[in-house]
Tab-separated table of C-alpha atoms and ligand atoms in Angstrom:
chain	number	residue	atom	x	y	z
A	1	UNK	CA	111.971	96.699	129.775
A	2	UNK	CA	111.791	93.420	128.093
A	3	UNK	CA	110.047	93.610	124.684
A	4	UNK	CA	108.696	91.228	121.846
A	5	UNK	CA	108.864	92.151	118.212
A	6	UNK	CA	107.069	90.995	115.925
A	7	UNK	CA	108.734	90.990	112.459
A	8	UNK	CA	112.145	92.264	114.398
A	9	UNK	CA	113.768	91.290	111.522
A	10	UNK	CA	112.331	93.124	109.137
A	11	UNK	CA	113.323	96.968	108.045
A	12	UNK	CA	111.787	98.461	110.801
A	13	UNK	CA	112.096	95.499	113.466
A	14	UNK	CA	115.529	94.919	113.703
A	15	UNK	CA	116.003	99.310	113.416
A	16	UNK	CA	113.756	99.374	116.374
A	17	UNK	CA	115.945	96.557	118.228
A	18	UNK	CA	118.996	98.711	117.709
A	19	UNK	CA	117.285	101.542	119.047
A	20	UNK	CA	115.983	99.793	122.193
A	21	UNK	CA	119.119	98.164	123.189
A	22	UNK	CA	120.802	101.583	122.910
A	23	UNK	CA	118.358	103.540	124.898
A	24	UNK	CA	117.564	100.681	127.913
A	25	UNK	CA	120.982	99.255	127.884
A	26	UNK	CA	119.817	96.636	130.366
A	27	UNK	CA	116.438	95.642	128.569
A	28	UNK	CA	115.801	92.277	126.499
A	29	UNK	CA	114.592	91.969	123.339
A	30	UNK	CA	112.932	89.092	122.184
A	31	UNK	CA	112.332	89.088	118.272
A	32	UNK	CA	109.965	86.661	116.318
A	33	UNK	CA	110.029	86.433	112.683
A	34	UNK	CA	109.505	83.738	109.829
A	35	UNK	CA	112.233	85.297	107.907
A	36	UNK	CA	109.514	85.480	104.736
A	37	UNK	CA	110.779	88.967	104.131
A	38	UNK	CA	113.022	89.692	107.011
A	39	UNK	CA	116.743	89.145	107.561
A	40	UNK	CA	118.770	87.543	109.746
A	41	UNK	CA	121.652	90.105	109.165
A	42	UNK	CA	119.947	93.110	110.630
A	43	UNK	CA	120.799	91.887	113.823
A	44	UNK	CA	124.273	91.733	113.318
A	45	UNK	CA	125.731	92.585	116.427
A	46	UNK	CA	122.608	92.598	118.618
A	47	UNK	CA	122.366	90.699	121.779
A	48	UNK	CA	118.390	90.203	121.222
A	49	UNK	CA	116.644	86.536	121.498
A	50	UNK	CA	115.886	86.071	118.193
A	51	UNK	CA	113.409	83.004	117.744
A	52	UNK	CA	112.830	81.943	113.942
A	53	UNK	CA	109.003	81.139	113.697
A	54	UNK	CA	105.623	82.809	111.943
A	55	UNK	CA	102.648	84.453	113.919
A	56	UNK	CA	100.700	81.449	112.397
A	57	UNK	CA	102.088	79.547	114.696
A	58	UNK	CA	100.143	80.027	117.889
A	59	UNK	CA	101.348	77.792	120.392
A	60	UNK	CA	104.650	79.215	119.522
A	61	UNK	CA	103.754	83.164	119.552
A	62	UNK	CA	102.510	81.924	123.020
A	63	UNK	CA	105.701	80.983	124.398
A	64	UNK	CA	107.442	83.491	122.751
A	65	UNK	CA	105.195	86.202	124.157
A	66	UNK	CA	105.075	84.942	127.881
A	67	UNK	CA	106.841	87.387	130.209
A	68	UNK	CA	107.491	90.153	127.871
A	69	UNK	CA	106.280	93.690	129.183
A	70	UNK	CA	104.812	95.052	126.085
A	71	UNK	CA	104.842	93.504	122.620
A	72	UNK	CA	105.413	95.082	119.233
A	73	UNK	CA	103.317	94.034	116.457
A	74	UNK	CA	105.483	94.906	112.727
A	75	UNK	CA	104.804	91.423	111.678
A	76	UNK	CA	103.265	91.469	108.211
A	77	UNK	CA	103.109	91.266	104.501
A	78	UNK	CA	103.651	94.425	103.009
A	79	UNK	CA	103.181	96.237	99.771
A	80	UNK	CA	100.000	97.217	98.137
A	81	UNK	CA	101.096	95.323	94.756
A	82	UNK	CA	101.961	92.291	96.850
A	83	UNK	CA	98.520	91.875	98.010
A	84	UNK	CA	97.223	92.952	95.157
A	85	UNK	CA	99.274	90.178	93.343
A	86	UNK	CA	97.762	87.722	95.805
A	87	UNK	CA	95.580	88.736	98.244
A	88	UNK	CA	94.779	85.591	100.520
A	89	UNK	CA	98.790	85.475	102.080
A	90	UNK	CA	97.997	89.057	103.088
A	91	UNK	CA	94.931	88.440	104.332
A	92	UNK	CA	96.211	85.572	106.642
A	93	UNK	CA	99.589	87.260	108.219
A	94	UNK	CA	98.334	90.310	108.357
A	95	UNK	CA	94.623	89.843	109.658
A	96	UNK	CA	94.570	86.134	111.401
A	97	UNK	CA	98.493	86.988	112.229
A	98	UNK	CA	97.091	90.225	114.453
A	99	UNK	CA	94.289	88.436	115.883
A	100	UNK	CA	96.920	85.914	116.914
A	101	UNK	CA	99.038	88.545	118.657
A	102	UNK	CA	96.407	90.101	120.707
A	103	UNK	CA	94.928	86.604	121.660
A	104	UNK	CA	98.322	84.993	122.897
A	105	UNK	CA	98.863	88.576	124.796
A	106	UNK	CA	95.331	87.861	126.049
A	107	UNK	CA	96.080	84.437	127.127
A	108	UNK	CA	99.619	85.328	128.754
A	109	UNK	CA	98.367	88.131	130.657
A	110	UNK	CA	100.503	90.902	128.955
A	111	UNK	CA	98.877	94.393	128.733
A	112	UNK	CA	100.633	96.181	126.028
A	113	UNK	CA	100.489	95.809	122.550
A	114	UNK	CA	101.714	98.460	120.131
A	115	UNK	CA	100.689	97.463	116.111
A	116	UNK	CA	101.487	98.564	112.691
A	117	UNK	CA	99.113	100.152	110.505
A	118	UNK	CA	99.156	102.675	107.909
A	119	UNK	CA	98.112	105.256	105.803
A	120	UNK	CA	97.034	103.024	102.918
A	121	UNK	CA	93.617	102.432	105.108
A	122	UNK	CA	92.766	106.449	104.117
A	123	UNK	CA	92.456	104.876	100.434
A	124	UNK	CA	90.093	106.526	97.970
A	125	UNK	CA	89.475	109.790	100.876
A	126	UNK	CA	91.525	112.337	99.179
A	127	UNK	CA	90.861	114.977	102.262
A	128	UNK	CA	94.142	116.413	103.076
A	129	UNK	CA	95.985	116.452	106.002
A	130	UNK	CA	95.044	113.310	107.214
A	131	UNK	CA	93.262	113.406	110.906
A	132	UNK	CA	92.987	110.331	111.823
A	133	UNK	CA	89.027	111.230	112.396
A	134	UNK	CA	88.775	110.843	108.811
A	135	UNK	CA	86.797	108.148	106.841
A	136	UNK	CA	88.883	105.247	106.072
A	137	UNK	CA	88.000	103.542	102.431
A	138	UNK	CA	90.725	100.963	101.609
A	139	UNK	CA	91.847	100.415	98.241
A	140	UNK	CA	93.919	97.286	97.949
A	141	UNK	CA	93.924	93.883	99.938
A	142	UNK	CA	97.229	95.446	101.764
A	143	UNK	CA	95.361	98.690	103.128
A	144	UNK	CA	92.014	96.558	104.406
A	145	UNK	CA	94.225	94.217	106.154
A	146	UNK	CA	96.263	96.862	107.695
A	147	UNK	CA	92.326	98.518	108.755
A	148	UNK	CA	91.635	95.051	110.080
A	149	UNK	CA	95.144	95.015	112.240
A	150	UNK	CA	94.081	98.422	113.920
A	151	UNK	CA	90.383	97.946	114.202
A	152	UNK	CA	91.429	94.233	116.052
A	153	UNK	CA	93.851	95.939	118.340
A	154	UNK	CA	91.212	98.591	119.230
A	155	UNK	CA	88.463	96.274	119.762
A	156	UNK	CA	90.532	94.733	122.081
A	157	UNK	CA	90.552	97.987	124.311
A	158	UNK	CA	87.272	97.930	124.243
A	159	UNK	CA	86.521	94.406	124.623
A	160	UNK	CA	89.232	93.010	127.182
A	161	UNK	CA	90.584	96.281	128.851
A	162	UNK	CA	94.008	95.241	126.683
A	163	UNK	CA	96.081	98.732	126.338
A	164	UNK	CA	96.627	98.693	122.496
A	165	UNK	CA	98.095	101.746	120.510
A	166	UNK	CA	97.588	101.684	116.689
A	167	UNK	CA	100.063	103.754	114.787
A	168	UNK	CA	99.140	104.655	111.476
A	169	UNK	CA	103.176	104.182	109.438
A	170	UNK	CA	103.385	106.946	106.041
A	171	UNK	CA	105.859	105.391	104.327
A	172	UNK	CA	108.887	104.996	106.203
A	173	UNK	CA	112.388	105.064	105.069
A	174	UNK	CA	115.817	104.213	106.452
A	175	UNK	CA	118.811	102.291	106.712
A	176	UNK	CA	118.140	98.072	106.165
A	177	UNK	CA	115.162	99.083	103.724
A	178	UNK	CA	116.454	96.942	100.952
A	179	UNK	CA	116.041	97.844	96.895
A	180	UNK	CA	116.703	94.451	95.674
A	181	UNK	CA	112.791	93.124	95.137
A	182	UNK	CA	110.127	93.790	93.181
A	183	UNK	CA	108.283	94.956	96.023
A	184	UNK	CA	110.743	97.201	97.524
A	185	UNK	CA	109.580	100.920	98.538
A	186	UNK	CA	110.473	104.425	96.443
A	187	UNK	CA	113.319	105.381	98.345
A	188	UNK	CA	115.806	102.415	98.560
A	189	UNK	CA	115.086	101.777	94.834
A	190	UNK	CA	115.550	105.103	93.711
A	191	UNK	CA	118.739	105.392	95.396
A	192	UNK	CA	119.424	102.224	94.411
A	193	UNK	CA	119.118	103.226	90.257
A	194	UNK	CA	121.072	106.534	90.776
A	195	UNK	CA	124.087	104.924	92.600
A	196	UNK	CA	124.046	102.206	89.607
A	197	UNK	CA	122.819	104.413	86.577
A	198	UNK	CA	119.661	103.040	86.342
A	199	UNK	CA	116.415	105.390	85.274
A	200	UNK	CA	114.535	105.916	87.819
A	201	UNK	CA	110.869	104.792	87.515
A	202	UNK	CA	107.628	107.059	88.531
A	203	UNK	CA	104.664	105.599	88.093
A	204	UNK	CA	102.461	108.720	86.403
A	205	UNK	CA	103.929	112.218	86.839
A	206	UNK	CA	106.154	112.213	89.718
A	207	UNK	CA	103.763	114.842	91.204
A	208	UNK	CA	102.142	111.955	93.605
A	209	UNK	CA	103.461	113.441	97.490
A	210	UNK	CA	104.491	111.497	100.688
A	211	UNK	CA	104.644	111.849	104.038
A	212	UNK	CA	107.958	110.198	104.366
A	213	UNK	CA	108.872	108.979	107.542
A	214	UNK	CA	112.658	108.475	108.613
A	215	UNK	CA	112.852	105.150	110.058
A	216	UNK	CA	114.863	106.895	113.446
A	217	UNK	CA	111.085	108.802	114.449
A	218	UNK	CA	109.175	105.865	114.387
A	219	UNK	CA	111.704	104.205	116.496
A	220	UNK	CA	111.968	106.913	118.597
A	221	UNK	CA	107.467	107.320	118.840
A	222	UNK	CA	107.677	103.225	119.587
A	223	UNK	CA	110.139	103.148	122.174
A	224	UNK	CA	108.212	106.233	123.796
A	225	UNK	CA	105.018	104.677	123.951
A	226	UNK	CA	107.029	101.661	125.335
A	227	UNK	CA	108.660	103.014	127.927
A	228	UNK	CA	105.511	104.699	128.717
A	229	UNK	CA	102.891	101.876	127.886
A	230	UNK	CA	100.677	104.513	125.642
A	231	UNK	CA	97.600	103.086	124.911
A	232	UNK	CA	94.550	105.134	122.335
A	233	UNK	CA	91.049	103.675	121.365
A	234	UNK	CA	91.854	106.004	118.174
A	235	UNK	CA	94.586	104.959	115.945
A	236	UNK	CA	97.685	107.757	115.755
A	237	UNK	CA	99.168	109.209	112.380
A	238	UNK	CA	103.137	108.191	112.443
A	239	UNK	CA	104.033	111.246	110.745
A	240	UNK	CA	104.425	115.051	110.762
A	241	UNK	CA	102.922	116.504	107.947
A	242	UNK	CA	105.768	116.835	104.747
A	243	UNK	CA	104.642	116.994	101.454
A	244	UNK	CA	107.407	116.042	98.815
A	245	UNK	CA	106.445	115.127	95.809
A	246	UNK	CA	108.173	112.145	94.167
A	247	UNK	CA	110.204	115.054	91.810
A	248	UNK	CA	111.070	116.537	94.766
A	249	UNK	CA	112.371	113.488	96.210
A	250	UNK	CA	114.720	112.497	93.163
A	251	UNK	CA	116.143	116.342	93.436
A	252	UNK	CA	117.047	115.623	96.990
A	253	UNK	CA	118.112	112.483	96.277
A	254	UNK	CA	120.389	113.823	93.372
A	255	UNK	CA	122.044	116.595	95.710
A	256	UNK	CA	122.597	114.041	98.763
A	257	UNK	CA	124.408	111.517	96.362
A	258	UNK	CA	125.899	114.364	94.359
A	259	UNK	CA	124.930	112.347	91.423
A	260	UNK	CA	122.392	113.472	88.135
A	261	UNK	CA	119.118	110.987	88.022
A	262	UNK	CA	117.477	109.665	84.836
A	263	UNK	CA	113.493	109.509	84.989
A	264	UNK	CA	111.235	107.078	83.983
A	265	UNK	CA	107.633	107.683	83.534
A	266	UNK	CA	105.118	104.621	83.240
A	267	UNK	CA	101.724	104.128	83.474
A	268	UNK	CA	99.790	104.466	87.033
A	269	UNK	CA	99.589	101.557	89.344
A	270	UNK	CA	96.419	100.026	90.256
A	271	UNK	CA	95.471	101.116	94.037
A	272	UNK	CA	98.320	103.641	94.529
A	273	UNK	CA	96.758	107.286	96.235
A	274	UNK	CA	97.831	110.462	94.657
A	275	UNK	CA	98.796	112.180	97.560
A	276	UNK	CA	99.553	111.444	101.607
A	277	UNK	CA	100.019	113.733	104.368
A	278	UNK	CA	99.031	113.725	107.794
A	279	UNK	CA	97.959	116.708	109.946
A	280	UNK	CA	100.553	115.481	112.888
A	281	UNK	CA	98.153	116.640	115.667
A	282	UNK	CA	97.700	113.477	117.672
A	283	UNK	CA	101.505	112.765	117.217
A	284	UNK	CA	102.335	116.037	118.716
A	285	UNK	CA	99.879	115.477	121.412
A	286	UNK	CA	100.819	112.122	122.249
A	287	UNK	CA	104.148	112.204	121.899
A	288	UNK	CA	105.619	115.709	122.255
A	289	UNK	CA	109.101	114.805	122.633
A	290	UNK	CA	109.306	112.858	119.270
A	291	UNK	CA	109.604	115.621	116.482
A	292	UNK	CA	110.495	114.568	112.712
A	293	UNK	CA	113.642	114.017	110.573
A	294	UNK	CA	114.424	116.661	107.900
A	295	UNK	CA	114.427	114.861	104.241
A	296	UNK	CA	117.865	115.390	103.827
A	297	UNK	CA	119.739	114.428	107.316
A	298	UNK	CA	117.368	110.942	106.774
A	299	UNK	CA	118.624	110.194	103.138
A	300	UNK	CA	122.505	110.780	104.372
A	301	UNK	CA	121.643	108.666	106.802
A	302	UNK	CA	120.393	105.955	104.440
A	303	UNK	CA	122.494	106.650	101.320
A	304	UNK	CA	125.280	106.299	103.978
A	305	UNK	CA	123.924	102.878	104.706
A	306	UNK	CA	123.739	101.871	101.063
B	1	NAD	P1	109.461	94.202	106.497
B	1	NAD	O1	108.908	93.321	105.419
B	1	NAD	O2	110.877	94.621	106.381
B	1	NAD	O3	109.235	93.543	107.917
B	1	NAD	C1	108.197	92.654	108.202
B	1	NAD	C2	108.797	91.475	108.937
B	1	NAD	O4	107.747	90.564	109.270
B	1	NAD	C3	109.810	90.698	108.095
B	1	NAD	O5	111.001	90.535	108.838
B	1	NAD	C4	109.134	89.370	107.838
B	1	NAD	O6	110.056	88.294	107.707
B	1	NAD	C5	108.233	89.260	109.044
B	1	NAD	N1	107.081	88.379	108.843
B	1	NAD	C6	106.245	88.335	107.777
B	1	NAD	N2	105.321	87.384	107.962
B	1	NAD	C7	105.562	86.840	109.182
B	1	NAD	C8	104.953	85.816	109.939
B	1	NAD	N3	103.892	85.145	109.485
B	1	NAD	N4	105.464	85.519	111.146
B	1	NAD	C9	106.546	86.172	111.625
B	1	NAD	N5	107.181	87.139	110.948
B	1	NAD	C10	106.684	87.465	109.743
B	1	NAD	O7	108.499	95.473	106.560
B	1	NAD	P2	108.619	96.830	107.378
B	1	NAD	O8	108.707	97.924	106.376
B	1	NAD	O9	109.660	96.740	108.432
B	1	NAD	O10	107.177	96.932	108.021
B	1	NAD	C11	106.906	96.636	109.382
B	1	NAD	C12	105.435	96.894	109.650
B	1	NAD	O11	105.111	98.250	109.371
B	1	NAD	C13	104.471	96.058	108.809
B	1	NAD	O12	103.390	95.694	109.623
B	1	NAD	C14	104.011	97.007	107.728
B	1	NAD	O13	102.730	96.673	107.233
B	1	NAD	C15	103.997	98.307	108.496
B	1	NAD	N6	104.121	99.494	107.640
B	1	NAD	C16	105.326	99.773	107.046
B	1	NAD	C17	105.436	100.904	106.262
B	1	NAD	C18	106.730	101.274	105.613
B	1	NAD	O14	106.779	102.350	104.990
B	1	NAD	N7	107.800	100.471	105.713
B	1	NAD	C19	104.319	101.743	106.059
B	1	NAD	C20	103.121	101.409	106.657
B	1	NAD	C21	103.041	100.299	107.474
């Protein structure tokens, strides 16, 4: 299989690169990424052609994207607060950055294109477990772009007969997901503050849940619907249906370290959802030999990284 990625270096990108050269030995991936938030180091040791360059770029994803049998959208701005912090970069990688994808896929005759979404587009519907038949009602620049990246690659089913698959990412965790910004996600940091005696910070209190992801599923759900070109005109839930709560989360966090937390409570954050859990029925349907990670073998895995 030879495969384009989007964002490869990135958290999930350059995971997903590991994970394809290990499972299709004799594959080739090709990774494009601007490096805005990505890092050259997490493909240390990969034999992938890595191509430095943004999405924006059109004539460039173009050439990049010729000959590749499927291509692998992660590409993006993330982080609610991000976008919330300034909203027009978001809207242009994420939203005219997708558009870009499918087009050059379009152009190049390539029939398969996978793309990250996420569970932010559920927003202000508080129905739980999420089916992905649910409304969607965005709350944040970050979640409507990430409804806009989905609802392109659909339309493009529709439209142009283009085998798309949108997965729907709940907050995924894992090795290479780095603490050290001011956007980085729950996990990393947290593990981050106990390792260094820091507090760690909840915004409200700590009973906001997840449906945290370890970063080794969602490799394991993208290189399946690779290898297997899956293609939906309905997006598909990344996730299996836990519910920790973020006290939860420090507890398990405290045994896997084997090291007491402090806690930090501030005030709520502006287009954050209470709770996030999907029902895991298309997953299971689509892709019944990926299953989930238990909480605790992923954080060894990624406190082992740290
Ligand atoms: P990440 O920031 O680590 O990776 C994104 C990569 O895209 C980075 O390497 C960055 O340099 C690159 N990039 C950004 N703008 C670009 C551009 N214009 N051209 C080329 N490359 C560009 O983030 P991640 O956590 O690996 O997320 C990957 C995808 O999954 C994103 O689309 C994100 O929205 C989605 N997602 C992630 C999560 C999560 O929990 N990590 C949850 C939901 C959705």
């Amino acid at each position: 299989m030879k495969v384009l990625i989007t964002g490869g270096a990135g958290f999930i990108g350059s995971n997903l690169a590991r994970h394809f050269l290990r499972h299709d030995p004799t594959g080739e991936v090709r990774i494009l990424d601007d490096l805005s938030t990505g890092r050259i180091e997490n493909l240390d040791g990969l034999d992938v052609d890595f191509v430095k360059g943004s999405i924006l770029d059109y004539d460039l994803l173009v050439a990049t994207t010729a000959g590749v049998d499927s291509v692998v959208h992660l590409a993006a701005l993330g982080s609610v607060p991000r976008s919330i912090a300034a909203p027009r970069p978001t809207h242009e990688t994420n939203i005219t950055g997708t558009l870009n994808v499918l087009e050059a896929a379009r152009e190049t005759g390539i029939d398969h294109v996978v793309v990250a979404s996420s569970s932010s587009v559920y927003g202000s519907n508080l129905a739980l477990p999420k089916s992905e038949f649910d409304w969607t009602r965005p709350m944040s620049p970050y979640a409507t772009s990430k409804l806009a990246t989905e609802s392109y690659a659909i339309a493009y089913n529709f439209s142009f007969g283009l085998k798309t698959l949108a997965f729907r990412f709940f907050n995924v965790y894992g090795p290479r997901q780095f603490a050290d910004h001011v956007y980085a996600a729950v996990i990393p940091k947290f593990i981050d503050a106990a390792l260094n005696d820091r507090p760690l910070v909840i915004h409200g209190d700590g009973l906001q849940s997840r449906d945290f992801t370890y970063v080794g599923t969602v490799c394991a759900a993208l290189f399946d619907a690779v290898s297997r070109k899956v293609t939906s005109k309905d997006p598909v839930n990344l996730a299996f249906g836990t519910n920790t709560p973020l006290i939860e989360l420090i507890q398990a966090i405290e045994s896997t370290l084997g090291v007491p937390a402090r806690v930090q409570h501030v005030e709520t954050r502006a287009g954050d959802v209470r709770a996030s859990r999907s029902d895991g029925i298309r997953m299971r349907e689509l892709f019944p030999t990926v299953g989930p990670t238990a909480l605790g073998v992923g954080l060894r895995e990624t406190a082992a990284w740290f």
